[in-house]
């Protein structure tokens, strides 16, 4: 069993500080004040307040770090220091409709030579189930104190695959449909639960065997990508490369399923 580092403790403490209000407001979804950010893209008072709580807690612990949040955007910090990448409520539409599937996602992005960056810590916390998925580069992925490993399945026909479906104003439905038409007949099932951070955490935990999606934001996936990789999985873009956040394309699975899923997706996009 790996003991949490001080940094993961800071992240979990911040998530747990923001969680009670989300739990309370989840039970009062009809009373929430909601404004539109864009087509079919909602933001609630709960969302903004959760991000403010996370920002204050993380800023207190690391005052010179930058911050990238879904609601508040970029807050500059010392460019030589890491920054936080935070989604205070991944699965906002689920939350607003009373569906109990949403999470807080926090990641640490460290600067590297040559202008590169690297995600080195990540945490995905589900306030309703009190599940805390966390990972540190080189130290594995964990659910509380239990080590996580990706699924060992090798046969697509036995595999349950997660995805995200484009919706009004977001994503390329024609591209998604091509991929679905190629993947659907080959697998045991496809699920769309509406929170990419949890989808990736569940791949890391072996609950899902694989995942594909595109048109996501850094705060949706930063922590989840690290979770999958530290659980022994692979995450690539649709070309099989490592430029996942640059290309905004994500395929996640164990090594055997990843190669098969990548072949199906790449073939579908060549048609």
XYZ file of C-alpha atoms in Angstrom:
271
model
C 0.000 0.000 0.000
C 1.355 3.418 -0.987
C 0.954 6.289 1.436
C -0.433 9.439 -0.111
C 2.089 12.191 -0.680
C 1.539 15.578 0.873
C 0.410 16.920 -2.491
C -2.285 14.282 -2.969
C -3.430 15.000 0.582
C -3.780 18.687 -0.317
C -5.819 17.781 -3.416
C -8.103 15.386 -1.565
C -8.628 17.845 1.267
C -9.670 20.510 -1.234
C -12.068 18.125 -2.997
C -13.630 17.073 0.291
C -14.040 20.715 1.286
C -15.987 21.427 -1.919
C -18.025 18.205 -1.862
C -20.633 18.880 0.885
C -22.147 21.831 -0.958
C -22.337 19.787 -4.171
C -24.095 16.988 -2.305
C -26.548 19.428 -0.767
C -27.299 21.212 -4.034
C -27.625 17.914 -5.893
C -30.674 17.214 -3.756
C -32.147 20.601 -4.641
C -31.509 20.700 -8.382
C -34.854 22.352 -9.108
C -33.900 25.299 -6.909
C -30.474 25.967 -8.417
C -29.800 29.226 -10.208
C -28.641 28.206 -13.665
C -27.304 30.333 -16.511
C -26.417 29.365 -20.072
C -22.764 29.401 -21.153
C -23.566 28.156 -24.654
C -25.805 25.731 -26.510
C -26.743 22.867 -24.170
C -23.833 23.851 -21.905
C -24.968 24.864 -18.443
C -23.211 26.283 -15.424
C -24.738 26.355 -11.973
C -24.069 28.306 -8.850
C -22.896 25.032 -7.365
C -20.283 24.698 -10.125
C -18.883 28.186 -9.566
C -18.907 27.919 -5.805
C -17.154 24.545 -5.900
C -14.399 26.010 -8.085
C -13.979 28.976 -5.739
C -13.611 26.618 -2.775
C -11.065 24.508 -4.641
C -9.154 27.579 -5.765
C -8.947 28.979 -2.234
C -7.834 25.668 -0.707
C -5.232 24.925 -3.379
C -3.973 28.524 -3.405
C -3.513 28.399 0.345
C -1.351 25.298 0.024
C 0.685 26.454 -3.012
C 0.335 30.254 -3.261
C 2.771 30.694 -6.169
C 1.224 28.062 -8.466
C -0.956 28.902 -11.447
C -4.510 27.661 -11.874
C -6.586 26.557 -14.870
C -10.254 26.078 -14.052
C -13.323 25.393 -16.144
C -15.185 28.420 -14.806
C -12.461 30.915 -13.919
C -10.052 30.211 -16.751
C -6.343 30.881 -16.312
C -4.862 32.440 -13.188
C -1.162 33.021 -13.802
C 1.416 31.845 -11.289
C 5.178 31.482 -11.188
C 5.979 30.076 -14.657
C 8.750 27.925 -13.213
C 6.295 26.211 -10.854
C 3.478 23.722 -11.544
C -0.134 24.728 -12.020
C -3.432 23.192 -11.032
C -5.903 21.993 -13.682
C -9.358 21.756 -12.117
C -12.862 20.751 -13.097
C -15.073 21.497 -10.083
C -18.041 19.581 -11.469
C -17.476 17.211 -14.372
C -20.897 15.990 -15.385
C -22.769 19.272 -14.895
C -25.692 18.206 -17.082
C -26.058 14.984 -15.068
C -25.962 17.045 -11.870
C -28.644 19.457 -13.060
C -30.928 16.608 -14.088
C -30.546 14.740 -10.819
C -28.402 11.943 -12.257
C -25.903 10.754 -9.617
C -22.837 10.613 -11.852
C -20.411 13.526 -11.552
C -16.987 14.238 -10.095
C -14.383 16.758 -9.024
C -11.150 16.473 -11.024
C -7.804 17.990 -9.975
C -4.444 17.548 -11.724
C -0.943 18.960 -11.335
C 0.812 20.063 -14.524
C 4.572 20.557 -14.182
C 6.716 22.601 -16.597
C 9.501 20.732 -18.363
C 12.507 21.891 -20.434
C 11.741 23.094 -23.927
C 8.324 24.454 -23.044
C 6.811 21.016 -22.522
C 4.568 20.108 -19.609
C 3.699 16.872 -17.823
C 0.823 15.761 -15.601
C 2.399 14.326 -12.455
C -0.491 14.019 -9.983
C -4.196 13.526 -10.493
C -7.305 13.006 -8.406
C -10.909 12.262 -9.380
C -13.360 12.421 -6.475
C -17.008 11.289 -6.639
C -18.839 13.197 -3.870
C -21.880 10.897 -3.719
C -19.984 7.604 -3.422
C -16.987 9.071 -1.536
C -14.644 7.381 -4.024
C -11.243 9.031 -4.322
C -9.241 7.873 -7.356
C -5.692 9.218 -7.311
C -2.388 8.718 -9.088
C 1.175 9.999 -9.010
C 3.632 9.543 -11.820
C 5.771 6.491 -11.098
C 3.774 5.519 -7.976
C 0.717 3.862 -9.494
C -3.014 4.548 -9.426
C -5.181 3.993 -6.384
C -8.760 3.999 -5.103
C -8.248 5.156 -1.543
C -5.571 2.635 -0.443
C -6.306 -0.071 -3.058
C -3.999 -0.371 -6.060
C -5.764 -0.068 -9.407
C -5.071 -2.054 -12.564
C -6.727 -1.738 -15.944
C -8.853 -4.616 -17.205
C -7.013 -7.730 -18.369
C -9.532 -8.553 -21.108
C -8.092 -9.093 -24.574
C -11.237 -9.931 -26.550
C -13.284 -6.989 -27.829
C -16.427 -9.137 -27.912
C -16.224 -9.385 -24.103
C -15.371 -5.728 -23.548
C -17.455 -2.825 -22.255
C -16.424 0.459 -23.865
C -17.118 4.009 -22.645
C -17.517 7.020 -24.888
C -18.943 10.515 -25.056
C -21.552 11.386 -27.674
C -21.448 14.819 -29.341
C -24.364 17.097 -28.490
C -25.724 20.488 -29.503
C -22.822 22.821 -30.241
C -20.136 20.341 -29.201
C -18.244 17.728 -31.162
C -18.313 16.165 -34.589
C -21.298 13.831 -34.707
C -20.476 12.524 -38.185
C -17.003 11.463 -37.039
C -18.388 9.873 -33.867
C -20.976 7.952 -35.871
C -18.273 6.527 -38.150
C -16.372 5.286 -35.116
C -19.508 3.918 -33.447
C -20.491 2.023 -36.591
C -17.047 0.380 -36.617
C -16.745 -0.332 -32.894
C -20.337 -1.150 -31.894
C -20.686 -4.494 -33.698
C -17.368 -5.711 -32.264
C -17.888 -5.184 -28.522
C -20.065 -6.381 -25.635
C -21.493 -2.919 -25.045
C -20.968 0.838 -25.275
C -21.869 3.232 -22.464
C -22.189 7.032 -22.405
C -22.383 8.258 -18.802
C -21.502 11.923 -19.317
C -18.399 12.530 -17.176
C -15.071 11.854 -18.908
C -13.017 12.108 -15.711
C -15.014 9.256 -14.170
C -14.962 7.273 -17.412
C -11.160 7.339 -17.338
C -11.033 6.594 -13.602
C -13.262 3.588 -14.253
C -10.954 2.418 -17.045
C -8.103 2.617 -14.534
C -10.187 0.590 -12.075
C -11.096 -2.050 -14.676
C -14.812 -1.223 -14.584
C -14.676 -0.125 -18.207
C -12.353 -2.002 -20.542
C -11.688 0.963 -22.824
C -12.726 4.524 -23.679
C -12.736 6.809 -26.678
C -13.799 10.421 -27.080
C -12.730 13.698 -28.688
C -13.410 17.421 -28.243
C -12.703 17.455 -24.513
C -11.088 20.143 -22.381
C -7.848 19.723 -20.371
C -9.733 19.795 -17.076
C -11.957 16.938 -18.274
C -9.096 14.519 -18.870
C -5.813 15.598 -17.222
C -6.254 13.585 -14.024
C -7.948 10.656 -15.766
C -5.170 10.186 -18.320
C -2.614 9.832 -15.534
C -4.876 7.389 -13.681
C -5.104 5.092 -16.713
C -1.396 5.199 -17.460
C -0.407 4.584 -13.848
C -2.872 1.668 -13.750
C -0.942 0.016 -16.593
C -3.026 1.276 -19.499
C -2.314 3.217 -22.667
C -3.794 6.556 -23.732
C -3.197 7.812 -27.283
C -4.799 9.996 -29.912
C -6.743 8.464 -32.802
C -3.490 8.107 -34.787
C -1.909 6.093 -31.997
C 0.393 8.962 -30.994
C 1.105 10.664 -27.693
C -0.261 14.108 -28.630
C -3.608 13.445 -26.996
C -4.309 16.876 -25.513
C -2.905 18.671 -28.548
C -5.066 16.700 -30.975
C -7.924 16.482 -28.470
C -8.454 12.780 -29.222
C -8.407 10.001 -26.649
C -8.269 6.208 -26.792
C -7.667 4.515 -23.432
C -7.356 0.777 -22.722
C -4.930 -1.993 -21.804
C -2.244 -2.795 -24.369
C -4.100 -5.604 -26.155
C -7.472 -3.887 -26.412
C -5.895 -0.553 -27.251
C -4.275 -1.865 -30.410
C -7.546 -3.447 -31.539
C -9.645 -0.403 -30.738
C -7.143 1.922 -32.388
C -7.225 -0.194 -35.543
C -11.025 0.038 -35.701
C -11.072 3.789 -35.081
C -8.272 4.572 -37.530
C -9.953 2.423 -40.160
C -13.309 4.138 -39.636
C -11.769 7.586 -40.069
C -10.067 6.592 -43.340
C -13.418 5.793 -44.941
